[in-house]
Amino acid sequence: MFFPSCFKSRRFKNICLFLIFFQTILACGSFETLAHSGGGQLHYNQVTIDSLDREIAQCSDERYLAALRGVRWCVAFCDDDSKFDFTFSNYVTMLDELTLHRPRQALADIVHTLIVREFARALPRFPTIFSPDADAYEDFISILPVAYHHQVPVKPLKDFASHHFGAVTPIDRSPEFRQAAKERDYDRLTDLVVWAAFLNMAYRWRVDWDFSLPPDNYRTVMAECASIPFTARFDQDIYHDQNYYATHVLLALNHYGQSPLIASPTADKVFFYLAGNYHTVRHRVGDLDLLCEYLYCFRQFAPEGVQFISEGEQYILSQQREDGSWGTEEDFAGDPYDQLHPTWTAITLLIQGTR
């Protein structure tokens, strides 16, 4: 349950949350045994799995059921410590997005509780998850909007950052963005656009009150994206990077679901590019993750009932594996991010259409 807004004192609120945070941990035994039920069950998140199973058992909606099964797989997947450490920043971003877009209350409650628990689990593992350098500090900053949204206690995060990143100077990435734009380095542009969005989200949540942040150049970066052309053709290797850059520009514009997507020169440019390339991505590229991201972007702009979106989503539903995941054998042979990403993109797409 979220803290009510009547707690006007920031310090008092943080103290209360801090006590609740550690009371939850102590009630479960320790960080390392949180939600452990023993007997071949999950080590950390059996309670969450049981809650999801109850929701699955009473679900009759095909789309919502597929999303629930996908969430269940992700929770079980990240119960493994090595996978959890590798994907933590992406994992909590995914979970946070499931609580947006007017979700069903039962799922929102389950995921909110899970996020708070997973931050508690991660805290003593932070030195392993984040190296003490500028790139890792940016990764750390990217999880703070999620922490603030779900009212995870800030003090332990501040204490860690002060100790672990004390010698790190935040970097202004604007010159690097402009160089990547000049070189049409779509892969690096994707990273920098995503970073600009998460940094802007941090400012929107007033993270700068508690942490040292670099300048917020989000508006400038997103405006300049309007002048970056899409030059790659389907038969060129760079076409893959160009497509992921395009979808992530729209993800940045809607702050990964935290704000509505508003028409702008950049949004219009990207939307028309996606519309012009959809048939190729749907029928020739063979990349389920990318198809999910295309459909997600269309759902941000298009009205309900557009036939090609419905057809694409039915195809995504048909690709779910028996265990609730999505992905190819090649995906599952990759690192934990490669294994998680197809299911991430599928469930954040499908959850938008459940009411």
Short mmCIF file of C-alpha atoms in Angstrom, two decimals:
data_model
loop_
_atom_site.label_atom_id
_atom_site.label_comp_id
_atom_site.label_asym_id
_atom_site.label_seq_id
_atom_site.Cartn_x
_atom_site.Cartn_y
_atom_site.Cartn_z
CA MET A 1 0.00 0.00 0.00
CA PHE A 2 1.29 3.48 -0.90
CA PHE A 3 1.88 6.00 1.88
CA PRO A 4 -0.89 8.63 2.05
CA SER A 5 -0.09 12.16 0.99
CA CYS A 6 -1.05 13.52 4.41
CA PHE A 7 2.53 12.88 5.60
CA LYS A 8 3.82 16.35 4.82
CA SER A 9 7.09 16.03 6.72
CA ARG A 10 9.67 14.51 4.39
CA ARG A 11 11.92 13.48 7.28
CA PHE A 12 9.08 11.92 9.28
CA LYS A 13 7.86 10.05 6.23
CA ASN A 14 11.33 8.67 5.52
CA ILE A 15 11.75 7.54 9.14
CA CYS A 16 8.40 5.72 9.05
CA LEU A 17 9.20 4.08 5.74
CA PHE A 18 12.66 3.12 6.97
CA LEU A 19 11.15 1.35 9.97
CA ILE A 20 8.55 -0.44 7.84
CA PHE A 21 11.28 -1.41 5.39
CA PHE A 22 13.39 -3.13 8.01
CA GLN A 23 10.38 -4.55 9.85
CA THR A 24 9.49 -6.35 6.62
CA ILE A 25 13.02 -7.71 6.35
CA LEU A 26 13.14 -8.88 9.96
CA ALA A 27 9.74 -10.52 9.68
CA CYS A 28 11.06 -12.56 6.76
CA GLY A 29 14.22 -13.57 8.62
CA SER A 30 16.90 -11.67 6.67
CA PHE A 31 17.66 -10.15 3.29
CA GLU A 32 18.93 -13.50 2.05
CA THR A 33 15.87 -15.50 3.15
CA LEU A 34 13.16 -13.04 2.20
CA ALA A 35 9.99 -14.94 1.24
CA HIS A 36 11.82 -18.27 1.47
CA SER A 37 9.34 -21.08 1.88
CA GLY A 38 11.73 -24.01 1.62
CA GLY A 39 10.88 -27.38 0.08
CA GLY A 40 11.91 -26.74 -3.52
CA GLN A 41 10.10 -23.43 -3.74
CA LEU A 42 11.61 -20.08 -4.63
CA HIS A 43 14.23 -18.73 -2.27
CA TYR A 44 12.98 -15.12 -2.16
CA ASN A 45 9.67 -14.64 -3.92
CA GLN A 46 7.43 -17.63 -3.25
CA VAL A 47 4.90 -15.27 -1.64
CA THR A 48 4.69 -13.28 -4.87
CA ILE A 49 4.38 -16.43 -6.96
CA ASP A 50 1.52 -17.64 -4.74
CA SER A 51 -0.26 -14.29 -5.14
CA LEU A 52 0.17 -14.41 -8.92
CA ASP A 53 -1.09 -18.00 -9.02
CA ARG A 54 -4.27 -16.95 -7.21
CA GLU A 55 -4.78 -14.16 -9.73
CA ILE A 56 -4.09 -16.56 -12.62
CA ALA A 57 -6.57 -19.11 -11.27
CA GLN A 58 -9.47 -16.64 -11.44
CA CYS A 59 -8.50 -15.02 -14.75
CA SER A 60 -10.59 -15.56 -17.88
CA ASP A 61 -9.15 -12.78 -20.06
CA GLU A 62 -6.64 -14.15 -22.59
CA ARG A 63 -4.49 -11.04 -22.73
CA TYR A 64 -4.33 -10.49 -18.96
CA LEU A 65 -3.67 -14.19 -18.37
CA ALA A 66 -0.72 -14.13 -20.77
CA ALA A 67 0.68 -11.05 -19.03
CA LEU A 68 0.27 -12.66 -15.59
CA ARG A 69 2.03 -15.82 -16.72
CA GLY A 70 4.83 -13.70 -18.16
CA VAL A 71 5.22 -11.75 -14.93
CA ARG A 72 5.30 -15.03 -13.01
CA TRP A 73 8.12 -16.31 -15.21
CA CYS A 74 10.11 -13.08 -14.71
CA VAL A 75 9.77 -13.29 -10.93
CA ALA A 76 10.93 -16.92 -10.91
CA PHE A 77 13.76 -16.10 -13.33
CA CYS A 78 15.07 -13.26 -11.16
CA ASP A 79 14.85 -15.34 -7.99
CA ASP A 80 18.30 -16.60 -9.00
CA ASP A 81 20.90 -14.26 -7.47
CA SER A 82 23.22 -14.10 -10.48
CA LYS A 83 20.34 -13.26 -12.84
CA PHE A 84 18.95 -10.78 -10.33
CA ASP A 85 22.29 -8.98 -10.03
CA PHE A 86 22.77 -8.85 -13.81
CA THR A 87 19.30 -7.53 -14.63
CA PHE A 88 18.32 -5.58 -11.50
CA SER A 89 18.04 -2.11 -13.07
CA ASN A 90 16.06 -3.44 -16.04
CA TYR A 91 13.99 -5.77 -13.88
CA VAL A 92 12.70 -3.05 -11.54
CA THR A 93 12.07 -0.73 -14.50
CA MET A 94 9.92 -3.45 -16.05
CA LEU A 95 8.06 -4.06 -12.79
CA ASP A 96 7.41 -0.36 -12.33
CA GLU A 97 5.88 -0.09 -15.79
CA LEU A 98 3.42 -2.85 -14.90
CA THR A 99 1.95 -0.54 -12.24
CA LEU A 100 1.19 2.18 -14.82
CA HIS A 101 -1.41 2.40 -17.63
CA ARG A 102 -4.35 1.93 -15.24
CA PRO A 103 -3.46 -1.65 -14.25
CA ARG A 104 -5.81 -4.00 -12.48
CA GLN A 105 -5.55 -3.28 -8.79
CA ALA A 106 -4.63 -6.82 -7.79
CA LEU A 107 -1.59 -6.85 -10.07
CA ALA A 108 -0.59 -3.32 -9.10
CA ASP A 109 -0.61 -4.31 -5.41
CA ILE A 110 1.36 -7.50 -6.03
CA VAL A 111 4.02 -5.71 -8.08
CA HIS A 112 4.29 -2.74 -5.72
CA THR A 113 4.97 -5.09 -2.80
CA LEU A 114 7.45 -7.04 -4.92
CA ILE A 115 9.38 -3.89 -5.89
CA VAL A 116 9.79 -2.87 -2.25
CA ARG A 117 10.96 -6.38 -1.38
CA GLU A 118 13.37 -6.57 -4.30
CA PHE A 119 15.00 -3.28 -3.27
CA ALA A 120 15.40 -4.71 0.23
CA ARG A 121 16.97 -7.83 -1.25
CA ALA A 122 19.25 -5.79 -3.52
CA LEU A 123 20.58 -3.34 -0.93
CA PRO A 124 23.30 -5.58 0.54
CA ARG A 125 24.14 -6.72 -3.00
CA PHE A 126 24.60 -3.21 -4.40
CA PRO A 127 28.43 -3.35 -4.28
CA THR A 128 28.20 -6.37 -6.59
CA ILE A 129 25.48 -4.90 -8.81
CA PHE A 130 27.11 -1.46 -9.22
CA SER A 131 30.81 -0.85 -9.75
CA PRO A 132 32.17 2.43 -8.26
CA ASP A 133 32.41 4.40 -11.53
CA ALA A 134 30.49 6.99 -13.53
CA ASP A 135 28.69 4.52 -15.82
CA ALA A 136 27.46 2.48 -12.86
CA TYR A 137 26.40 5.64 -11.04
CA GLU A 138 24.15 6.46 -14.00
CA ASP A 139 22.73 2.95 -13.80
CA PHE A 140 22.12 3.52 -10.09
CA ILE A 141 20.41 6.87 -10.77
CA SER A 142 18.11 5.11 -13.25
CA ILE A 143 16.56 2.98 -10.48
CA LEU A 144 15.84 5.95 -8.22
CA PRO A 145 12.63 7.08 -9.98
CA VAL A 146 11.29 3.57 -9.38
CA ALA A 147 12.36 3.72 -5.74
CA TYR A 148 10.71 7.12 -5.25
CA HIS A 149 7.55 6.06 -7.08
CA HIS A 150 7.12 3.07 -4.77
CA GLN A 151 8.36 4.95 -1.70
CA VAL A 152 11.33 2.73 -0.98
CA PRO A 153 13.22 4.28 1.96
CA VAL A 154 15.76 6.78 0.66
CA LYS A 155 18.26 6.81 3.52
CA PRO A 156 19.84 3.39 2.82
CA LEU A 157 20.17 4.38 -0.85
CA LYS A 158 21.79 7.69 0.09
CA ASP A 159 24.18 5.99 2.49
CA PHE A 160 25.24 3.52 -0.20
CA ALA A 161 25.69 6.21 -2.85
CA SER A 162 27.69 8.43 -0.50
CA HIS A 163 30.08 5.61 0.34
CA HIS A 164 30.25 3.83 -3.02
CA PHE A 165 30.10 6.73 -5.48
CA GLY A 166 31.69 9.43 -3.30
CA ALA A 167 34.59 9.92 -5.72
CA VAL A 168 32.44 9.89 -8.87
CA THR A 169 31.70 13.13 -10.74
CA PRO A 170 28.45 12.93 -12.76
CA ILE A 171 29.05 13.42 -16.50
CA ASP A 172 27.18 15.73 -18.87
CA ARG A 173 26.53 13.45 -21.86
CA SER A 174 25.37 16.20 -24.26
CA PRO A 175 28.63 16.39 -26.27
CA GLU A 176 28.64 12.60 -26.59
CA PHE A 177 25.03 12.66 -27.81
CA ARG A 178 25.81 15.21 -30.50
CA GLN A 179 28.85 13.23 -31.66
CA ALA A 180 26.79 10.04 -31.86
CA ALA A 181 24.13 11.93 -33.84
CA LYS A 182 26.78 13.22 -36.25
CA GLU A 183 28.14 9.70 -36.76
CA ARG A 184 24.66 8.11 -37.01
CA ASP A 185 25.71 5.74 -34.24
CA TYR A 186 22.17 4.54 -33.50
CA ASP A 187 23.29 2.04 -30.88
CA ARG A 188 25.00 4.70 -28.78
CA LEU A 189 22.16 7.15 -29.46
CA THR A 190 19.74 4.64 -27.96
CA ASP A 191 21.79 4.46 -24.76
CA LEU A 192 22.04 8.24 -24.51
CA VAL A 193 18.36 8.89 -25.22
CA VAL A 194 17.34 6.34 -22.59
CA TRP A 195 19.75 7.89 -20.10
CA ALA A 196 18.35 11.37 -20.81
CA ALA A 197 14.85 10.06 -20.06
CA PHE A 198 15.80 8.39 -16.79
CA LEU A 199 17.77 11.41 -15.65
CA ASN A 200 14.77 13.62 -16.41
CA MET A 201 12.54 11.22 -14.47
CA ALA A 202 14.94 11.52 -11.54
CA TYR A 203 14.51 15.30 -11.59
CA ARG A 204 10.73 14.92 -11.90
CA TRP A 205 10.77 12.82 -8.73
CA ARG A 206 13.08 15.41 -7.07
CA VAL A 207 15.89 12.93 -6.69
CA ASP A 208 18.27 15.89 -6.91
CA TRP A 209 17.16 16.82 -3.38
CA ASP A 210 19.01 13.76 -2.11
CA PHE A 211 21.61 12.85 -4.76
CA SER A 212 24.13 14.63 -6.96
CA LEU A 213 22.92 14.59 -10.56
CA PRO A 214 24.37 15.86 -13.86
CA PRO A 215 22.49 18.58 -15.79
CA ASP A 216 19.04 17.65 -17.09
CA ASN A 217 19.30 18.08 -20.88
CA TYR A 218 16.28 15.95 -21.69
CA ARG A 219 14.30 18.60 -23.57
CA THR A 220 17.27 19.53 -25.73
CA VAL A 221 18.16 15.91 -26.49
CA MET A 222 14.61 14.97 -27.44
CA ALA A 223 14.20 18.08 -29.60
CA GLU A 224 17.45 17.35 -31.43
CA CYS A 225 16.27 13.82 -32.18
CA ALA A 226 13.85 15.37 -34.66
CA SER A 227 16.78 16.27 -36.94
CA ILE A 228 18.47 12.84 -36.85
CA PRO A 229 17.60 11.04 -40.10
CA PHE A 230 16.79 7.36 -40.52
CA THR A 231 19.24 6.35 -43.22
CA ALA A 232 19.55 2.55 -42.95
CA ARG A 233 17.69 0.13 -45.23
CA PHE A 234 16.42 -3.33 -44.38
CA ASP A 235 19.38 -5.02 -46.08
CA GLN A 236 21.93 -3.12 -43.97
CA ASP A 237 23.28 -4.35 -40.64
CA ILE A 238 22.67 -0.95 -39.02
CA TYR A 239 18.92 -1.30 -39.68
CA HIS A 240 18.63 -3.28 -36.42
CA ASP A 241 20.19 -0.47 -34.35
CA GLN A 242 18.18 2.17 -36.17
CA ASN A 243 14.91 0.44 -35.29
CA TYR A 244 15.74 0.10 -31.61
CA TYR A 245 16.78 3.74 -31.54
CA ALA A 246 13.40 4.70 -33.03
CA THR A 247 11.34 2.74 -30.50
CA HIS A 248 13.43 3.98 -27.59
CA VAL A 249 12.93 7.59 -28.61
CA LEU A 250 9.19 7.09 -28.07
CA LEU A 251 9.86 5.19 -24.83
CA ALA A 252 11.92 8.18 -23.71
CA LEU A 253 9.17 10.60 -24.72
CA ASN A 254 6.63 8.81 -22.52
CA HIS A 255 9.17 8.21 -19.72
CA TYR A 256 8.74 4.43 -19.92
CA GLY A 257 5.03 4.77 -19.28
CA GLN A 258 5.23 7.37 -16.51
CA SER A 259 3.73 10.16 -18.66
CA PRO A 260 1.44 10.32 -21.70
CA LEU A 261 3.00 10.49 -25.14
CA ILE A 262 2.33 13.97 -26.54
CA ALA A 263 2.60 14.87 -30.20
CA SER A 264 5.80 16.72 -31.11
CA PRO A 265 8.09 17.01 -34.15
CA THR A 266 10.26 14.20 -32.75
CA ALA A 267 7.30 11.95 -31.91
CA ASP A 268 5.73 12.56 -35.32
CA LYS A 269 8.98 11.81 -37.14
CA VAL A 270 9.50 8.55 -35.28
CA PHE A 271 5.87 7.47 -35.54
CA PHE A 272 5.84 7.88 -39.31
CA TYR A 273 9.11 5.97 -39.55
CA LEU A 274 7.64 3.10 -37.51
CA ALA A 275 4.45 3.11 -39.57
CA GLY A 276 6.47 2.91 -42.77
CA ASN A 277 8.59 0.02 -41.51
CA TYR A 278 6.01 -2.02 -39.62
CA HIS A 279 5.27 -4.49 -42.43
CA THR A 280 8.99 -5.24 -42.75
CA VAL A 281 9.42 -5.72 -39.01
CA ARG A 282 6.27 -7.86 -38.72
CA HIS A 283 6.96 -10.15 -41.69
CA ARG A 284 10.67 -10.03 -42.57
CA VAL A 285 12.89 -9.11 -39.62
CA GLY A 286 12.03 -12.00 -37.28
CA ASP A 287 12.72 -10.09 -34.04
CA LEU A 288 9.93 -10.57 -31.49
CA ASP A 289 11.39 -8.02 -29.05
CA LEU A 290 11.41 -5.35 -31.74
CA LEU A 291 7.89 -6.24 -32.89
CA CYS A 292 6.65 -5.86 -29.31
CA GLU A 293 8.31 -2.45 -29.04
CA TYR A 294 6.75 -1.35 -32.36
CA LEU A 295 3.30 -2.42 -31.17
CA TYR A 296 3.85 -0.75 -27.80
CA CYS A 297 4.67 2.51 -29.59
CA PHE A 298 1.61 2.25 -31.83
CA ARG A 299 -0.58 1.75 -28.77
CA GLN A 300 0.69 5.09 -27.48
CA PHE A 301 -0.59 6.91 -30.58
CA ALA A 302 -3.23 4.83 -32.32
CA PRO A 303 -6.92 4.56 -31.36
CA GLU A 304 -8.40 1.30 -30.07
CA GLY A 305 -9.31 -1.39 -32.57
CA VAL A 306 -6.70 -0.77 -35.28
CA GLN A 307 -6.66 -4.08 -37.16
CA PHE A 308 -2.94 -4.45 -37.80
CA ILE A 309 -2.17 -3.77 -34.12
CA SER A 310 -4.70 -6.39 -33.03
CA GLU A 311 -3.26 -8.89 -35.50
CA GLY A 312 0.28 -8.22 -34.28
CA GLU A 313 -0.73 -8.65 -30.65
CA GLN A 314 -2.50 -11.92 -31.42
CA TYR A 315 0.73 -13.11 -33.01
CA ILE A 316 2.65 -12.14 -29.85
CA LEU A 317 0.14 -14.07 -27.73
CA SER A 318 0.63 -17.12 -29.94
CA GLN A 319 4.39 -17.06 -29.31
CA GLN A 320 4.22 -17.46 -25.53
CA ARG A 321 6.02 -20.56 -24.30
CA GLU A 322 4.49 -23.10 -21.95
CA ASP A 323 6.42 -21.74 -18.97
CA GLY A 324 5.00 -18.23 -19.55
CA SER A 325 8.09 -16.73 -21.20
CA TRP A 326 8.76 -15.47 -24.69
CA GLY A 327 11.99 -15.85 -26.65
CA THR A 328 14.00 -18.00 -29.01
CA GLU A 329 16.62 -20.63 -28.28
CA GLU A 330 19.19 -18.03 -29.25
CA ASP A 331 17.78 -15.61 -26.66
CA PHE A 332 17.96 -18.24 -23.92
CA ALA A 333 21.55 -19.04 -24.88
CA GLY A 334 22.50 -15.41 -24.21
CA ASP A 335 23.16 -13.50 -21.01
CA PRO A 336 20.39 -12.89 -18.43
CA TYR A 337 19.38 -9.62 -20.10
CA ASP A 338 18.93 -11.40 -23.46
CA GLN A 339 16.84 -14.05 -21.72
CA LEU A 340 14.64 -11.53 -19.88
CA HIS A 341 14.11 -8.95 -22.61
CA PRO A 342 11.63 -10.78 -24.89
CA THR A 343 9.26 -11.46 -21.98
CA TRP A 344 9.75 -7.90 -20.69
CA THR A 345 8.69 -6.40 -24.02
CA ALA A 346 5.75 -8.77 -24.38
CA ILE A 347 4.20 -8.22 -20.97
CA THR A 348 4.63 -4.43 -21.01
CA LEU A 349 2.86 -4.46 -24.39
CA LEU A 350 0.04 -6.77 -23.34
CA ILE A 351 -0.61 -5.12 -20.00
CA GLN A 352 -1.62 -1.90 -21.79
CA GLY A 353 -4.75 -3.52 -23.18
CA THR A 354 -6.01 -5.09 -19.94
CA ARG A 355 -8.66 -3.26 -17.94
#
